[in-house]
Short mmCIF file of C-alpha atoms in Angstrom, two decimals:
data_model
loop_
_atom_site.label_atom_id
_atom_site.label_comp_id
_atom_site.label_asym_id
_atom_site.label_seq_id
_atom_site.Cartn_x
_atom_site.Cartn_y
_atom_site.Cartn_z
CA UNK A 1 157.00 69.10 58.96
CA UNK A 2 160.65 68.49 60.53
CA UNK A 3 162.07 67.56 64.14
CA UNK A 4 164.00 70.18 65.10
CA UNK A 5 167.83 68.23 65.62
CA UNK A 6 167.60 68.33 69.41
CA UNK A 7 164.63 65.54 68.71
CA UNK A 8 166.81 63.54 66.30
CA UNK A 9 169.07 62.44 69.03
CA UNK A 10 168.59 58.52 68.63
CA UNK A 11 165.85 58.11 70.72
CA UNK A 12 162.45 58.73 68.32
CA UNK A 13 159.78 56.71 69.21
CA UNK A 14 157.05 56.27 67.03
CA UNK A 15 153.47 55.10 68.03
CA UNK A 16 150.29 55.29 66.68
CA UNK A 17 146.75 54.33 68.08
CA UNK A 18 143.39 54.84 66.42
CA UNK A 19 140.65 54.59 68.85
CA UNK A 20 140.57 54.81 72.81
CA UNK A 21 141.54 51.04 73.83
CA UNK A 22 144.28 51.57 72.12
CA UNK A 23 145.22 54.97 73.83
CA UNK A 24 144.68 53.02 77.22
CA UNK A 25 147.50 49.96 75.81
CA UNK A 26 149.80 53.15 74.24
CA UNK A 27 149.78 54.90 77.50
CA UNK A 28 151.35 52.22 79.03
CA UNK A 29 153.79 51.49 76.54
CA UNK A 30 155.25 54.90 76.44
CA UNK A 31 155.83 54.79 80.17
CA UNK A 32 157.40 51.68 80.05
CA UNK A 33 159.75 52.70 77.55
CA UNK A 34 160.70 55.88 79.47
CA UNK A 35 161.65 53.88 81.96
CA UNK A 36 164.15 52.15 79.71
CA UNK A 37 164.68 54.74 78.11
CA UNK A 38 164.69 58.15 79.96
CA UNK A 39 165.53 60.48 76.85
CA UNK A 40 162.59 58.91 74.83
CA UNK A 41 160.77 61.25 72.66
CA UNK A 42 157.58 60.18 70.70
CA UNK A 43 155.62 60.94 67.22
CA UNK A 44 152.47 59.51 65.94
CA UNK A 45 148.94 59.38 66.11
CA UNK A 46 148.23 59.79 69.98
CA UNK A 47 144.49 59.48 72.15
CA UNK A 48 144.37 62.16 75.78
CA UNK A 49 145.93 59.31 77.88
CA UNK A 50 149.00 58.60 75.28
CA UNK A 51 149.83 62.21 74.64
CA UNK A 52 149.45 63.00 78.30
CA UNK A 53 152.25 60.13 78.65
CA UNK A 54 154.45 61.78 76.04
CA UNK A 55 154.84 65.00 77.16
CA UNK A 56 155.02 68.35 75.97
CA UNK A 57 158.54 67.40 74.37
CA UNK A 58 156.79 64.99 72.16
CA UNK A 59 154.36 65.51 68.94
CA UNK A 60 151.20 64.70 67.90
CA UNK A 61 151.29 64.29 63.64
CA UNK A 62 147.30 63.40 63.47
CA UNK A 63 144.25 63.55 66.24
CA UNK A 64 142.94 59.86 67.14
CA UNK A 65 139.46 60.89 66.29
CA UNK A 66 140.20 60.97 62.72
CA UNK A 67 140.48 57.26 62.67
CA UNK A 68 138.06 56.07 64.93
CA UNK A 69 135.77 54.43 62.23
CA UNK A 70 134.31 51.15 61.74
CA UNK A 71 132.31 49.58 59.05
CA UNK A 72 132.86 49.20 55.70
CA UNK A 73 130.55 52.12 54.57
CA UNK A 74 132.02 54.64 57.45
CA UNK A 75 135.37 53.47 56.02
CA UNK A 76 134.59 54.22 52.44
CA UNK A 77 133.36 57.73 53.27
CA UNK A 78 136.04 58.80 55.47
CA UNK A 79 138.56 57.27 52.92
CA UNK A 80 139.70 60.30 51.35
CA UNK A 81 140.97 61.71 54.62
CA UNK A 82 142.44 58.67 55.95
CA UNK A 83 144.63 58.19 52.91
CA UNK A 84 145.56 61.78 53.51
CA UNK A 85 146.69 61.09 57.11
CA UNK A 86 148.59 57.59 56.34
CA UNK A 87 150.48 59.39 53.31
CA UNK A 88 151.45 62.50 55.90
CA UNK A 89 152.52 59.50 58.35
CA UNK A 90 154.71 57.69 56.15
CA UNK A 91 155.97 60.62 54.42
CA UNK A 92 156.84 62.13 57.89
CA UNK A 93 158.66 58.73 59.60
CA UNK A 94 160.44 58.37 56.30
CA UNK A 95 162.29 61.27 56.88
CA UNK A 96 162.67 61.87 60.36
CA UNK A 97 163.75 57.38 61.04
CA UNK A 98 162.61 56.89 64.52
CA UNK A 99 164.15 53.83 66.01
CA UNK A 100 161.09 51.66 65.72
CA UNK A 101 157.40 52.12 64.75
CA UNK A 102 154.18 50.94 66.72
CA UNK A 103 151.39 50.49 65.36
CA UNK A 104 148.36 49.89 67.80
CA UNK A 105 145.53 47.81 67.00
CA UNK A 106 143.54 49.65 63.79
CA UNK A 107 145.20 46.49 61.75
CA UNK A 108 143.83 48.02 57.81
CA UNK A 109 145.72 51.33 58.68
CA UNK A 110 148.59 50.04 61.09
CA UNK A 111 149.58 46.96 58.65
CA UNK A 112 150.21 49.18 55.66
CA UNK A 113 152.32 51.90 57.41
CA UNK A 114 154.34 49.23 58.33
CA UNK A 115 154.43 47.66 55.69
CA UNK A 116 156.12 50.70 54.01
CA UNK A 117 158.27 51.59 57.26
CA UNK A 118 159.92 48.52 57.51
CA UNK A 119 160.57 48.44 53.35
CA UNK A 120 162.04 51.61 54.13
CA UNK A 121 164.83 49.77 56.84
CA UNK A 122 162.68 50.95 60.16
CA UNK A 123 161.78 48.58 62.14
CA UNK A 124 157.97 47.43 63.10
CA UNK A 125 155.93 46.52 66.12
CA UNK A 126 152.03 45.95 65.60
CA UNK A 127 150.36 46.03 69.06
CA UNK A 128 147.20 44.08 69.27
CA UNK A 129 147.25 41.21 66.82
CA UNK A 130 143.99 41.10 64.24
CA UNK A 131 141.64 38.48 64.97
CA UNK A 132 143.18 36.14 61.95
CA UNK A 133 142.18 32.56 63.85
CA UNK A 134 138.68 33.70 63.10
CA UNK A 135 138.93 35.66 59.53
CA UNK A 136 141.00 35.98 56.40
CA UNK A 137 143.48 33.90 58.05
CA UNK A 138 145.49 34.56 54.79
CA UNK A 139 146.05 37.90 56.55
CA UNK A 140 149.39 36.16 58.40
CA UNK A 141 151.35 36.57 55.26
CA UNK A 142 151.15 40.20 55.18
CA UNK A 143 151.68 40.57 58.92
CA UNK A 144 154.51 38.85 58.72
CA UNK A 145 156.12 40.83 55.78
CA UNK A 146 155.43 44.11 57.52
CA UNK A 147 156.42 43.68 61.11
CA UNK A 148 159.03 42.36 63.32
CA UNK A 149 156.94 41.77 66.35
CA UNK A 150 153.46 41.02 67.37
CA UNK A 151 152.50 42.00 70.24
CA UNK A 152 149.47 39.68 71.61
CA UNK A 153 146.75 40.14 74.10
CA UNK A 154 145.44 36.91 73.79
CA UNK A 155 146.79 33.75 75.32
CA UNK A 156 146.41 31.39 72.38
CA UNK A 157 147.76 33.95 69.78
CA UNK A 158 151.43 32.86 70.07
CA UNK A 159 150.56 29.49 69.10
CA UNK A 160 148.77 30.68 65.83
CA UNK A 161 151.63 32.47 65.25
CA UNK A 162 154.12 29.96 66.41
CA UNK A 163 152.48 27.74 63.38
CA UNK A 164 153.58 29.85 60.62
CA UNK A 165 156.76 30.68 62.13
CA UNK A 166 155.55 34.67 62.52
CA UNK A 167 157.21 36.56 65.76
CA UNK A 168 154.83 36.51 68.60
CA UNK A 169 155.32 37.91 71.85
CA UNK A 170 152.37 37.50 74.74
CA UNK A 171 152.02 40.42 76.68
CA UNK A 172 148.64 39.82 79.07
CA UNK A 173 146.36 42.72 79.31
CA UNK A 174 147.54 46.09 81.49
CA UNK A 175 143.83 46.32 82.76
CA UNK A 176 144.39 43.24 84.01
CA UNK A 177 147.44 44.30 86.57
CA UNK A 178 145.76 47.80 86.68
CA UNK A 179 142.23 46.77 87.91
CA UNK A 180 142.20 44.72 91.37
CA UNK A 181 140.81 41.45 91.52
CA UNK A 182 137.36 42.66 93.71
CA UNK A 183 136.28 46.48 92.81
CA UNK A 184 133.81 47.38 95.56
CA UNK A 185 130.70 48.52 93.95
CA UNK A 186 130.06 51.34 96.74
CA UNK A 187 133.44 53.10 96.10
CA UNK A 188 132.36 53.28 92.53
CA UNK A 189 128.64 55.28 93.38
CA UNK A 190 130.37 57.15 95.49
CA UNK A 191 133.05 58.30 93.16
CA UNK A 192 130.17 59.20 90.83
CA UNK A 193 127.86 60.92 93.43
CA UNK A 194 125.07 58.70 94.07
CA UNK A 195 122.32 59.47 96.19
CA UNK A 196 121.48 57.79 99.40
CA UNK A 197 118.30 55.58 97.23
CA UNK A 198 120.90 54.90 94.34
CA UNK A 199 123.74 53.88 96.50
CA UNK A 200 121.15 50.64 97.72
CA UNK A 201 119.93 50.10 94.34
CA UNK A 202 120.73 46.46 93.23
CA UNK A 203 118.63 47.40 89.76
CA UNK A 204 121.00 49.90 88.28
CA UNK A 205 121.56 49.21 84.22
CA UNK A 206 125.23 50.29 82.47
CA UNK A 207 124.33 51.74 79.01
CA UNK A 208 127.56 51.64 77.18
CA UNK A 209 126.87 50.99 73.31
CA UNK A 210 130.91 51.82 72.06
CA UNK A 211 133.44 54.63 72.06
CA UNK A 212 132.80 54.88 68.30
CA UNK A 213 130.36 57.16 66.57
CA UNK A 214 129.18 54.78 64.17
CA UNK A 215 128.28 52.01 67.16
CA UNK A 216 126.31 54.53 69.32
CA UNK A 217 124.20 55.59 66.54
CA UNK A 218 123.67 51.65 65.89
CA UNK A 219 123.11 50.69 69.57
CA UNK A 220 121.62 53.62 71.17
CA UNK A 221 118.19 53.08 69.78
CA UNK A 222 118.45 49.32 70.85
CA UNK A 223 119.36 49.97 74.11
CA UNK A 224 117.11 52.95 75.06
CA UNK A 225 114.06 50.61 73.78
CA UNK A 226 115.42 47.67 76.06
CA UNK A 227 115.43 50.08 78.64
CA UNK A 228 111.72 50.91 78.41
CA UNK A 229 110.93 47.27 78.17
CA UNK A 230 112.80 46.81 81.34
CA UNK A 231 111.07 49.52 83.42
CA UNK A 232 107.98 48.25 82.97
CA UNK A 233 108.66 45.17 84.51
CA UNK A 234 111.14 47.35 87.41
CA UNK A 235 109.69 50.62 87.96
CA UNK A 236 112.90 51.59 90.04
CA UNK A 237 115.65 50.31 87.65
CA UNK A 238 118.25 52.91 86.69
CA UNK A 239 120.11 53.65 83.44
CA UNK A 240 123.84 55.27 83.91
CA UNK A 241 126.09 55.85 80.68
CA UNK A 242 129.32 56.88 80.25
CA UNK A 243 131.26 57.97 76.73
CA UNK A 244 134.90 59.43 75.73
CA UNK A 245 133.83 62.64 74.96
CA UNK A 246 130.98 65.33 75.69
CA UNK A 247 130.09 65.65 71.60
CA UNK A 248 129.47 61.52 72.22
CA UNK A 249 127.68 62.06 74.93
CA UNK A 250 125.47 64.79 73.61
CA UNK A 251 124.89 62.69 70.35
CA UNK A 252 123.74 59.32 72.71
CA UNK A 253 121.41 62.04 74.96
CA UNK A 254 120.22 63.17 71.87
CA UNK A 255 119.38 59.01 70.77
CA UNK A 256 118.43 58.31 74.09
CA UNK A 257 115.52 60.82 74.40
CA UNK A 258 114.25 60.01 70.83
CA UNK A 259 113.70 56.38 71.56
CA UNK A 260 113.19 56.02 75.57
CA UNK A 261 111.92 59.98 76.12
CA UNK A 262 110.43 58.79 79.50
CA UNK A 263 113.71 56.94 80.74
CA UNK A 264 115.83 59.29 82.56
CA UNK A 265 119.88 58.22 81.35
CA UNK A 266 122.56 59.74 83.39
CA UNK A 267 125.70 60.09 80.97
CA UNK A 268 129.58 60.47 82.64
CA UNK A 269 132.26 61.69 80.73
CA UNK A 270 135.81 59.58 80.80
CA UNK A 271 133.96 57.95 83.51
CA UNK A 272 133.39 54.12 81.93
CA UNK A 273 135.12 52.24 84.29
CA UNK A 274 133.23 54.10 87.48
CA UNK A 275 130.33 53.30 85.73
CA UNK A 276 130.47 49.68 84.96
CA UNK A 277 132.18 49.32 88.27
CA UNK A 278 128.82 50.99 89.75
CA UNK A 279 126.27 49.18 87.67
CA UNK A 280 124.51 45.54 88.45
CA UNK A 281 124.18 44.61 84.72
CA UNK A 282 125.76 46.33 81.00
CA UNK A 283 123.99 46.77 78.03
CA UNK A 284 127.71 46.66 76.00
CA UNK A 285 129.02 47.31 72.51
CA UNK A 286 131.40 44.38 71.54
CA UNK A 287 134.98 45.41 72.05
CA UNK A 288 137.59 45.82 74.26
CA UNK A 289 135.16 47.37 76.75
CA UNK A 290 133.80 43.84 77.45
CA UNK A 291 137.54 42.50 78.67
CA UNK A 292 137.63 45.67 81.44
CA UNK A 293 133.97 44.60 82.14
CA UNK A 294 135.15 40.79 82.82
CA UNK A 295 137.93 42.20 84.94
CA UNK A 296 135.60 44.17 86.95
CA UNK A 297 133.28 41.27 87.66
CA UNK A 298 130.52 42.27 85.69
CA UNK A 299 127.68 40.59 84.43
CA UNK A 300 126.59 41.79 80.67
CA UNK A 301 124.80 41.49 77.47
CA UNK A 302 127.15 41.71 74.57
CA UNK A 303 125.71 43.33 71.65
CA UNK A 304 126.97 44.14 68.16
CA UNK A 305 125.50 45.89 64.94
CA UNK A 306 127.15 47.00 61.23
CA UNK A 307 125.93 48.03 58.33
CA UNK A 308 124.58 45.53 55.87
CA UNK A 309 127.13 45.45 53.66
CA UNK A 310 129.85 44.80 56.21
CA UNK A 311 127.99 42.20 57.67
CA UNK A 312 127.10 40.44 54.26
CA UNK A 313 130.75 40.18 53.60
CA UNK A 314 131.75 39.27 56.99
CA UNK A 315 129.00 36.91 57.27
CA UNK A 316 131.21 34.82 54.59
CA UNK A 317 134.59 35.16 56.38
CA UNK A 318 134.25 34.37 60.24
CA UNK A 319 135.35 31.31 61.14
CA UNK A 320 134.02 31.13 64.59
CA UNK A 321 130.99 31.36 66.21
CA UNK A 322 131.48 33.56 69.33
CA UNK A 323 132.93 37.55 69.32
CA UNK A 324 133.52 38.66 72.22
CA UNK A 325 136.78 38.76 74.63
CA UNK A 326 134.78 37.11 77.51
CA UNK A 327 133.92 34.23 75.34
CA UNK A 328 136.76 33.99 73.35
CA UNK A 329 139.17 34.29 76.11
CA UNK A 330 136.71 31.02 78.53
CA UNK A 331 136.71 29.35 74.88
CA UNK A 332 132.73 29.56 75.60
CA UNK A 333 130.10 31.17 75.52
CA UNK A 334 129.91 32.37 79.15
CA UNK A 335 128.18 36.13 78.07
CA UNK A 336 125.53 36.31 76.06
CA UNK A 337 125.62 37.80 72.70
CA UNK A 338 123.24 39.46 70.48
CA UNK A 339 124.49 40.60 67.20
CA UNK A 340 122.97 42.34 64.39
CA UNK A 341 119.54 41.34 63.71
CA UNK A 342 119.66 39.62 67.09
CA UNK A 343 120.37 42.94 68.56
CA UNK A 344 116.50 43.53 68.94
CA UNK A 345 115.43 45.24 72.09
CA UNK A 346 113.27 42.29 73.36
CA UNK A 347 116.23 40.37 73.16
CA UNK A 348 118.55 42.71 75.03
CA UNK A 349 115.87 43.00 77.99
CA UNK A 350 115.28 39.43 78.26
CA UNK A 351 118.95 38.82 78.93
CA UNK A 352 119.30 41.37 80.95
CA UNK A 353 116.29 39.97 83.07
CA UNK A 354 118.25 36.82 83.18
CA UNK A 355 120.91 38.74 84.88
CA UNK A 356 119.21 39.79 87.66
CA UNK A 357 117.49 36.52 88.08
CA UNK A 358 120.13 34.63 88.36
CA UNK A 359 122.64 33.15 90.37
CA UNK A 360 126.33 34.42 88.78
CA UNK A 361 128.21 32.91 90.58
CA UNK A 362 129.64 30.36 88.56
CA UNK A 363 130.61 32.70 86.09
CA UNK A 364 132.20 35.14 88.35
CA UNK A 365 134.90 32.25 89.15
CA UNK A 366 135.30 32.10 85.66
CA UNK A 367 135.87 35.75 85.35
CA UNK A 368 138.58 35.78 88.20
CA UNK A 369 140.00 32.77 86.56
CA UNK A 370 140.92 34.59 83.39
CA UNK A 371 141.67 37.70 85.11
CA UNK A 372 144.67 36.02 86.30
CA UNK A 373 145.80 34.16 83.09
CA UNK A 374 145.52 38.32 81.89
CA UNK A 375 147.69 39.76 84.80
CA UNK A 376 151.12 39.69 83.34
CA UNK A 377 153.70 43.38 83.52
CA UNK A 378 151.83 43.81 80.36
CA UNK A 379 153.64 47.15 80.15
CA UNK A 380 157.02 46.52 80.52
CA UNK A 381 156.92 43.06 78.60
CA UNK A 382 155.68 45.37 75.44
CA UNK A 383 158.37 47.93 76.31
CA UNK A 384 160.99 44.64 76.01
CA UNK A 385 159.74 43.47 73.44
CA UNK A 386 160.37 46.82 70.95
CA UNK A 387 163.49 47.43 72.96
CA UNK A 388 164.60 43.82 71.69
CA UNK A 389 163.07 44.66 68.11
CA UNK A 390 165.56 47.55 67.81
CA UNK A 391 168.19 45.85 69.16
CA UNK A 392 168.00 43.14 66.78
CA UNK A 393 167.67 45.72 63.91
CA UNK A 394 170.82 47.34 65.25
CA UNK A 395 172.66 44.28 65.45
CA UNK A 396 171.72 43.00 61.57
CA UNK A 397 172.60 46.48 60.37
CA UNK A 398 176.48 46.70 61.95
CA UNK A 399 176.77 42.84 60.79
CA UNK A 400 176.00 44.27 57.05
CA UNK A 401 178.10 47.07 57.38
CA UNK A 402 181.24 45.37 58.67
CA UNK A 403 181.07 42.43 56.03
CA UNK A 404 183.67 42.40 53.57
CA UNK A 405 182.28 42.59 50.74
CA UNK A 406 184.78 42.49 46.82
CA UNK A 407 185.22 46.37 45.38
CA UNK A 408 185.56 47.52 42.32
CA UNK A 409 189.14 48.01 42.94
CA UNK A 410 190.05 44.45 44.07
CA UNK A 411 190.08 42.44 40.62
CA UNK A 412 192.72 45.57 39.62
CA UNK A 413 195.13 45.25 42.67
CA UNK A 414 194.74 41.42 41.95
CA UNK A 415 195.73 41.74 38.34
CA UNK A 416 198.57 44.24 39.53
CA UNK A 417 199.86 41.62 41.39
CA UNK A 418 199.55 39.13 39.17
CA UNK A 419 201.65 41.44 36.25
CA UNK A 420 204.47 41.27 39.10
CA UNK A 421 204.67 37.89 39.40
CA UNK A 422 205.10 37.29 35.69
CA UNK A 423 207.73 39.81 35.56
CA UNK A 424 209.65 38.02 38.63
CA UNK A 425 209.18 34.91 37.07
CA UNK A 426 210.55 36.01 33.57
CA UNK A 427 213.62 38.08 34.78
CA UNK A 428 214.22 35.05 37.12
#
């Protein structure tokens, strides 16, 4: 596959994202780099929000879905085809040599294309820096070596970075400038429909166990068995969901009625932040899901589960002992977390009863305390960042080409030269 010329104009942009947080960040960057930018054209791996952003003059190499997998065993069975896709990326950037390559998030995929990119002389951005301060820190070595720029999320990144002299930029979080400080819950039912009883409900449950296939058919059952638990002990408490796509959404209604056939689950599509925004409590899949949840005010339950095998090896390689944004972000633990045999219903509906008996305050200041270390231009501060990574590339590139560097021909000329001055000297 080739650009037709009127794309290889000197303003290729390419940007890849594997799952839908990373969409969300990649939507943002491609506006902001319009705006510098107004003839900006992009390639890569794109979610509905990012190729919405690009525009029809734009292409799509590879759909998002294909990558959004997670576990070691998922990984291993979908490795054939995402070997395929990488290859066809590489392959493709090689020969087309956009200005700069982003790579969002999706660090085993994103690191090695890269990698390869910037070996080839185009220059790399990784969006979303991999959680190395808590395992296989030795991972710095080969971030360094195949980017230019990290782009952080986190606060205390850059200092990690800063350590082992690896480019580091801090960019804040865009949900953090994009969501207001206080989201009124009633705007939120409305928006979704709620009835008249609903709208007064102060017992109504978020159900949101990951955008990924792999963590709704892990959570689901946990959740929908936590639910029953709960009803028991609140007869009126609802359960409202909310997934990226209707095939997700069918799959957790299918979970759902198998474990908790009594407990009716209403189930939005694209709808997540409605839905958290209208709910008292979440049930939540670790991920970025729990930083929009922070910024919305949100009391939760964090919850995690992989396969054995990926957590037997990871088991071996964390070095620290919370996982989730909230917590990471308050440096502790603030949310509660329940992860992998932890993840047990009776444990998810006794925190959850916690929530509602309660008093949250204290760690609703919290929230609003980080939401503001988080609200930064996150969007154009990426978009500067890349801009500056090409410039710098341009820069190194016209330095190399306008040093003088000795020919073959030189030593001749010099020995031509040299033959003259004998002869001068001898007829003299």
């Amino acid at each position: 596959m080739e650009y037709s010329s009127s794309f290889n104009n000197g303003h290729l942009y390419a940007v890849t994202a594997c799952e839908s947080s990373g969409d969300t960040l990649g939507e943002g960057l491609i506006r902001a780099i319009r705006k510098c930018d107004p003839e900006a054209r992009f390639v890569g791996v794109f979610g509905p929000k990012m190729r919405k952003a690009a525009g029809k003059q734009s292409l799509q190499l590879f759909d998002m879905e294909d990558l959004a997998v997670m576990g070691i065993g998922e990984v291993l069975k979908s490795l054939p085809r995402i070997l395929k896709i990488r290859r066809g990326l590489i392959s493709f950037l090689k020969k087309n040599r956009p200005l700069v390559y982003v790579g969002i998030d999706a660090p085993d995929f994103n690191l090695h294309v890269e990698l390869k990119l910037k070996e080839s002389g185009i220059p790399t951005v990784h969006y979303v820096s991999p959680s190395i301060w808590a395992w296989r820190q030795s991972r710095i070595y080969k971030i360094k070596a195949a980017t230019d720029m990290v782009l952080s999320i986190l606060p205390f990144e850059k200092e990690f970075y800063e350590r082992f002299d690896a480019p580091c930029t801090y960019v804040g979080h865009r949900l953090a400038r994009e969501i207001p400080m206080n989201v009124p819950m009633s705007a939120a039912r409305l928006a979704l429909s709620f009835s008249d009883e609903a709208m007064k409900s102060n017992q109504i449950v978020g159900v949101l166990p990951g955008s990924r296939v792999a963590e709704i058919k892990f959570l689901t059952p946990e959740f929908a068995e936590a639910a029953y638990e709960l009803q028991k002990k609140y007869p009126v408490m609802r359960f409202i969901s909310a997934t990226t796509t209707r095939a997700k959404a069918e799959l957790l209604s299918r979970l759902w009625q198998k474990h908790a056939p009594n407990i009716p689950l209403t189930i939005w599509v694209g709808r997540s932040k409605e839905v958290m925004s209208a709910s008292n409590a979440l049930m939540i899949a670790s991920g970025t899901a729990t930083l929009e949840a922070m910024l919305l005010n949100k009391s939760m339950v964090v919850c995690y589960i992989v396969s054995r095998i990926t957590a037997m090896i990871g088991k071996h390689m964390l070095k620290v002992n919370m996982f989730s944004l909230p917590n990471l972000l308050s440096g502790k633990k603030i949310v509660p977390e329940l992860i992998q045999d932890d993840c047990t219903p009776s444990n998810i509906s006794r925190e959850i009863n916690k929530i509602f008996t309660s008093d949250n305050r204290h760690l609703f200041m919290e929230f609003n305390r980080l939401h503001r270390l988080l609200d930064l231009d996150s969007d154009s501060i990426a978009a500067d960042a890349v801009m500056k990574v090409i410039a710098e590339r341009a820069s190194k590139n016209s330095e190399q080409k306008s040093t003088v560097t000795v020919s073959e021909k030189q030593p001749v000329s010099e020995r031509k030269s040299q033959k003259a001055d004998a002869a001068d000297s001898n007829e003299g």
